[in-house]
Amino acid sequence: MIFIALSLWNCERENVAGKSSLVIEGWIDSGENPEVMVTFSATASESIKTQKDRDKFVPRDCKVTVTDLGTMREYTLTPRDAEGYLPPRVYSTNELIGVVGGSYRLSVDVGNRHAEAVTTIPEPHKLDKFTFNYTDNADTSVFLSAWITDRPGSKDYYKLFIREVGVDSTFVPCIIGLINDETMPVGVSSRIPVYGPMVVGYSDIRKSFSVKSTVRMKLRTMDKDSYNYWRDFEQITT
């Protein structure tokens, strides 16, 4: 498995009185196409029980573009249905492939609302190895660990993502998997516990996996803005 850099777009949100906020989640990997999801936020009082309820938070009249700031070429992203994603509608293009060191500007327009952000793909970094230890239920579950050696002379931010085959359609962020290299010794392989995905509204942390599971991992490097986003998100959800 190849571990590649990823930088998430932290799009600004525009608040309009009496309306939901525009919320954008997107990413671009080196060697891969951009993917973007667009939704409206929901308040705690709004009922979301059926598919029809969920559909009203997914706008259909979006203009989504990504500009390669190296060439200043603008790419228009088109929607596709994506089973397993939430929402199941993803904007992408096969014409743009991310490169390490590249900078990209995402722009989203929905009616009179506009949001944009800029990101850069940092240098990728490989994990040293993966290990596992049996839990007390040795026949059924294991604890997983990832090991990483921080690079000397480089300021790095990392986040672990996992994908359990047959469960997750894409890589999902591990809870407590965010790392600022200031907390790591330089030149020494450090252990990072691998927990389950972050789920808003659930207090239980999945710390072990079935021995029958196939779990794939990615170590994603990111810029400081993306790190700050994930730090704030984890403070809200943990």
CSV table of N, CA and C in Angstrom, one decimal, residues 17-105:
chain,number,residue,atom,x,y,z
A,17,ALA,N,-28.9,34.8,7.6
A,17,ALA,CA,-29.9,34.8,8.6
A,17,ALA,C,-31.1,34.0,8.1
A,18,GLY,N,-31.5,33.1,8.9
A,18,GLY,CA,-32.7,32.3,8.6
A,18,GLY,C,-32.4,31.1,7.7
A,19,LYS,N,-31.2,30.9,7.3
A,19,LYS,CA,-30.8,29.8,6.4
A,19,LYS,C,-29.7,28.9,7.1
A,20,SER,N,-29.6,27.7,6.6
A,20,SER,CA,-28.5,26.8,7.0
A,20,SER,C,-27.2,27.4,6.4
A,21,SER,N,-26.1,26.9,7.1
A,21,SER,CA,-24.8,27.3,6.6
A,21,SER,C,-24.4,26.3,5.4
A,22,LEU,N,-23.6,26.8,4.6
A,22,LEU,CA,-23.0,26.0,3.5
A,22,LEU,C,-21.8,25.3,4.0
A,23,VAL,N,-21.8,23.9,3.9
A,23,VAL,CA,-20.7,23.1,4.5
A,23,VAL,C,-20.0,22.3,3.4
A,24,ILE,N,-18.7,22.4,3.2
A,24,ILE,CA,-18.0,21.7,2.2
A,24,ILE,C,-16.9,20.8,2.8
A,25,GLU,N,-16.9,19.6,2.3
A,25,GLU,CA,-15.8,18.7,2.7
A,25,GLU,C,-15.1,18.2,1.4
A,26,GLY,N,-13.8,18.3,1.3
A,26,GLY,CA,-13.1,17.9,0.1
A,26,GLY,C,-11.7,17.5,0.4
A,27,TRP,N,-11.1,16.9,-0.6
A,27,TRP,CA,-9.6,16.5,-0.5
A,27,TRP,C,-9.0,16.3,-1.9
A,28,ILE,N,-7.7,16.4,-1.9
A,28,ILE,CA,-7.0,16.0,-3.1
A,28,ILE,C,-5.7,15.3,-2.7
A,29,ASP,N,-5.5,14.1,-3.2
A,29,ASP,CA,-4.3,13.3,-2.9
A,29,ASP,C,-3.3,13.5,-4.0
A,30,SER,N,-2.1,13.3,-3.7
A,30,SER,CA,-1.1,13.3,-4.8
A,30,SER,C,-1.3,12.0,-5.6
A,31,GLY,N,-1.4,12.1,-7.0
A,31,GLY,CA,-1.6,11.0,-7.8
A,31,GLY,C,-3.1,10.7,-8.0
A,32,GLU,N,-4.0,11.5,-7.4
A,32,GLU,CA,-5.4,11.2,-7.5
A,32,GLU,C,-6.2,12.4,-7.8
A,33,ASN,N,-7.5,12.2,-8.2
A,33,ASN,CA,-8.4,13.3,-8.5
A,33,ASN,C,-9.0,14.0,-7.3
A,34,PRO,N,-9.4,15.2,-7.4
A,34,PRO,CA,-10.1,15.9,-6.2
A,34,PRO,C,-11.5,15.3,-6.0
A,35,GLU,N,-11.9,15.3,-4.8
A,35,GLU,CA,-13.3,14.9,-4.5
A,35,GLU,C,-13.9,15.9,-3.5
A,36,VAL,N,-15.1,16.3,-3.8
A,36,VAL,CA,-15.7,17.4,-2.9
A,36,VAL,C,-17.2,17.0,-2.7
A,37,MET,N,-17.6,17.2,-1.4
A,37,MET,CA,-19.0,17.0,-1.1
A,37,MET,C,-19.6,18.3,-0.5
A,38,VAL,N,-20.8,18.7,-0.9
A,38,VAL,CA,-21.4,19.9,-0.6
A,38,VAL,C,-22.8,19.6,0.1
A,39,THR,N,-23.0,20.3,1.3
A,39,THR,CA,-24.2,20.1,2.0
A,39,THR,C,-24.6,21.4,2.7
A,40,PHE,N,-25.8,21.4,3.2
A,40,PHE,CA,-26.3,22.5,4.1
A,40,PHE,C,-26.2,21.9,5.5
A,41,SER,N,-26.0,22.8,6.5
A,41,SER,CA,-26.0,22.3,7.9
A,41,SER,C,-27.5,22.2,8.4
A,42,ALA,N,-27.6,21.4,9.4
A,42,ALA,CA,-28.9,21.2,10.0
A,42,ALA,C,-28.9,21.6,11.5
A,43,THR,N,-30.0,22.1,12.0
A,43,THR,CA,-30.1,22.5,13.4
A,43,THR,C,-30.5,21.3,14.2
A,44,ALA,N,-30.3,21.4,15.5
A,44,ALA,CA,-30.7,20.2,16.4
A,44,ALA,C,-32.2,20.0,16.4
A,45,SER,N,-32.9,21.0,16.1
A,45,SER,CA,-34.4,20.8,16.1
A,45,SER,C,-35.0,20.2,14.8
A,46,GLU,N,-34.2,20.1,13.8
A,46,GLU,CA,-34.7,19.6,12.5
A,46,GLU,C,-34.6,18.0,12.5
A,47,SER,N,-35.7,17.5,12.1
A,47,SER,CA,-35.8,16.0,12.0
A,47,SER,C,-35.2,15.5,10.7
A,48,ILE,N,-34.3,14.5,10.9
A,48,ILE,CA,-33.7,13.8,9.7
A,48,ILE,C,-33.9,12.3,9.9
A,49,LYS,N,-35.0,11.8,9.4
A,49,LYS,CA,-35.4,10.4,9.6
A,49,LYS,C,-35.4,9.6,8.3
A,50,THR,N,-35.8,10.3,7.3
A,50,THR,CA,-36.0,9.6,6.0
A,50,THR,C,-35.0,10.1,4.9
A,51,GLN,N,-35.0,9.4,3.8
A,51,GLN,CA,-34.1,9.8,2.7
A,51,GLN,C,-34.5,11.2,2.2
A,52,LYS,N,-35.8,11.4,2.2
A,52,LYS,CA,-36.4,12.7,1.7
A,52,LYS,C,-35.9,13.8,2.7
A,53,ASP,N,-35.8,13.6,4.0
A,53,ASP,CA,-35.3,14.6,4.9
A,53,ASP,C,-33.9,14.9,4.7
A,54,ARG,N,-33.1,13.8,4.4
A,54,ARG,CA,-31.6,14.0,4.1
A,54,ARG,C,-31.4,14.8,2.8
A,55,ASP,N,-32.2,14.5,1.8
A,55,ASP,CA,-32.0,15.1,0.5
A,55,ASP,C,-32.1,16.6,0.5
A,56,LYS,N,-32.9,17.1,1.4
A,56,LYS,CA,-33.1,18.6,1.4
A,56,LYS,C,-31.8,19.3,1.9
A,57,PHE,N,-30.9,18.6,2.5
A,57,PHE,CA,-29.6,19.2,2.9
A,57,PHE,C,-28.5,19.0,1.9
A,58,VAL,N,-28.9,18.5,0.7
A,58,VAL,CA,-27.9,18.3,-0.4
A,58,VAL,C,-28.3,19.1,-1.6
A,59,PRO,N,-27.6,20.3,-1.8
A,59,PRO,CA,-28.0,21.2,-2.9
A,59,PRO,C,-27.7,20.5,-4.2
A,60,ARG,N,-28.5,20.8,-5.2
A,60,ARG,CA,-28.4,20.3,-6.5
A,60,ARG,C,-27.9,21.3,-7.6
A,61,ASP,N,-27.8,22.5,-7.2
A,61,ASP,CA,-27.5,23.5,-8.2
A,61,ASP,C,-26.1,24.1,-7.9
A,62,CYS,N,-25.1,23.3,-7.6
A,62,CYS,CA,-23.8,23.7,-7.2
A,62,CYS,C,-22.9,24.0,-8.4
A,63,LYS,N,-22.0,24.9,-8.4
A,63,LYS,CA,-20.9,25.1,-9.3
A,63,LYS,C,-19.6,24.9,-8.4
A,64,VAL,N,-18.9,23.9,-8.8
A,64,VAL,CA,-17.7,23.5,-8.0
A,64,VAL,C,-16.5,23.5,-9.0
A,65,THR,N,-15.5,24.3,-8.6
A,65,THR,CA,-14.3,24.3,-9.5
A,65,THR,C,-13.1,24.2,-8.6
A,66,VAL,N,-12.0,23.7,-9.2
A,66,VAL,CA,-10.7,23.7,-8.6
A,66,VAL,C,-9.7,24.3,-9.5
A,67,THR,N,-8.9,25.3,-9.0
A,67,THR,CA,-7.9,25.9,-9.9
A,67,THR,C,-6.5,25.4,-9.4
A,68,ASP,N,-5.7,25.0,-10.4
A,68,ASP,CA,-4.3,24.6,-10.1
A,68,ASP,C,-3.5,25.9,-10.1
A,69,LEU,N,-3.1,26.3,-9.0
A,69,LEU,CA,-2.4,27.6,-8.8
A,69,LEU,C,-1.0,27.7,-9.4
A,70,GLY,N,-0.5,26.5,-9.8
A,70,GLY,CA,0.8,26.5,-10.6
A,70,GLY,C,0.6,26.9,-12.0
A,71,THR,N,-0.5,26.4,-12.6
A,71,THR,CA,-0.8,26.7,-14.0
A,71,THR,C,-1.9,27.7,-14.2
A,72,MET,N,-2.6,28.0,-13.1
A,72,MET,CA,-3.8,28.8,-13.1
A,72,MET,C,-4.9,28.3,-14.0
A,73,ARG,N,-4.9,27.0,-14.3
A,73,ARG,CA,-6.0,26.4,-15.0
A,73,ARG,C,-7.1,26.0,-14.1
A,74,GLU,N,-8.3,26.4,-14.5
A,74,GLU,CA,-9.5,26.1,-13.7
A,74,GLU,C,-10.2,24.8,-14.2
A,75,TYR,N,-10.6,23.9,-13.3
A,75,TYR,CA,-11.2,22.7,-13.7
A,75,TYR,C,-12.6,22.7,-13.0
A,76,THR,N,-13.6,22.3,-13.8
A,76,THR,CA,-15.0,22.2,-13.3
A,76,THR,C,-15.3,20.8,-12.9
A,77,LEU,N,-15.7,20.6,-11.7
A,77,LEU,CA,-16.0,19.3,-11.1
A,77,LEU,C,-17.5,19.0,-11.4
A,78,THR,N,-17.7,17.7,-11.8
A,78,THR,CA,-19.1,17.3,-12.1
A,78,THR,C,-19.6,16.3,-11.0
A,79,PRO,N,-20.9,16.2,-10.7
A,79,PRO,CA,-21.3,15.3,-9.6
A,79,PRO,C,-21.5,13.9,-10.1
A,80,ARG,N,-21.4,13.0,-9.2
A,80,ARG,CA,-21.7,11.6,-9.5
A,80,ARG,C,-22.3,11.0,-8.2
A,81,ASP,N,-23.1,10.0,-8.4
A,81,ASP,CA,-23.6,9.3,-7.2
A,81,ASP,C,-22.5,8.4,-6.7
A,82,ALA,N,-22.3,8.4,-5.4
A,82,ALA,CA,-21.3,7.6,-4.7
A,82,ALA,C,-21.8,6.9,-3.5
A,83,GLU,N,-22.1,5.6,-3.8
A,83,GLU,CA,-22.7,4.8,-2.7
A,83,GLU,C,-21.7,4.6,-1.6
A,84,GLY,N,-22.1,4.7,-0.3
A,84,GLY,CA,-21.2,4.6,0.8
A,84,GLY,C,-20.7,5.9,1.3
A,85,TYR,N,-20.8,7.0,0.6
A,85,TYR,CA,-20.5,8.3,1.0
A,85,TYR,C,-21.6,9.0,1.7
A,86,LEU,N,-21.4,10.0,2.5
A,86,LEU,CA,-22.4,10.7,3.2
A,86,LEU,C,-22.1,12.2,3.0
A,87,PRO,N,-22.8,13.0,2.2
A,87,PRO,CA,-23.9,12.5,1.3
A,87,PRO,C,-23.4,11.7,0.1
A,88,PRO,N,-24.3,10.9,-0.5
A,88,PRO,CA,-23.9,10.0,-1.6
A,88,PRO,C,-23.8,10.8,-2.9
A,89,ARG,N,-23.2,12.0,-2.9
A,89,ARG,CA,-23.1,12.8,-4.1
A,89,ARG,C,-21.7,13.5,-4.0
A,90,VAL,N,-20.8,13.1,-4.9
A,90,VAL,CA,-19.5,13.6,-4.9
A,90,VAL,C,-19.1,14.3,-6.2
A,91,TYR,N,-18.5,15.5,-6.1
A,91,TYR,CA,-18.0,16.2,-7.3
A,91,TYR,C,-16.6,15.9,-7.5
A,92,SER,N,-16.2,15.7,-8.8
A,92,SER,CA,-14.8,15.3,-9.1
A,92,SER,C,-14.6,15.6,-10.6
A,93,THR,N,-13.3,15.4,-11.0
A,93,THR,CA,-12.9,15.5,-12.4
A,93,THR,C,-11.7,14.5,-12.7
A,94,ASN,N,-11.7,13.9,-13.8
A,94,ASN,CA,-10.6,13.1,-14.2
A,94,ASN,C,-9.5,13.8,-14.8
A,95,GLU,N,-9.7,15.1,-15.1
A,95,GLU,CA,-8.7,15.9,-15.8
A,95,GLU,C,-7.6,16.5,-14.9
A,96,LEU,N,-7.9,16.5,-13.6
A,96,LEU,CA,-6.9,17.1,-12.6
A,96,LEU,C,-6.4,16.0,-11.7
A,97,ILE,N,-5.1,15.9,-11.6
A,97,ILE,CA,-4.4,14.9,-10.7
A,97,ILE,C,-3.5,15.7,-9.8
A,98,GLY,N,-3.6,15.5,-8.5
A,98,GLY,CA,-2.8,16.2,-7.5
A,98,GLY,C,-1.3,15.8,-7.6
A,99,VAL,N,-0.5,16.7,-7.3
A,99,VAL,CA,1.0,16.5,-7.3
A,99,VAL,C,1.6,17.0,-6.0
A,100,VAL,N,2.6,16.4,-5.5
A,100,VAL,CA,3.2,16.9,-4.3
A,100,VAL,C,3.8,18.3,-4.5
A,101,GLY,N,3.5,19.2,-3.6
A,101,GLY,CA,4.0,20.5,-3.7
A,101,GLY,C,3.0,21.4,-4.4
A,102,GLY,N,2.0,20.8,-5.1
A,102,GLY,CA,1.0,21.6,-5.8
A,102,GLY,C,0.1,22.4,-4.9
A,103,SER,N,-0.4,23.5,-5.3
A,103,SER,CA,-1.4,24.3,-4.6
A,103,SER,C,-2.6,24.5,-5.4
A,104,TYR,N,-3.8,24.4,-4.7
A,104,TYR,CA,-5.1,24.3,-5.4
A,104,TYR,C,-6.1,25.2,-4.7
A,105,ARG,N,-6.9,25.9,-5.4
A,105,ARG,CA,-8.0,26.7,-4.8
A,105,ARG,C,-9.3,26.0,-5.2
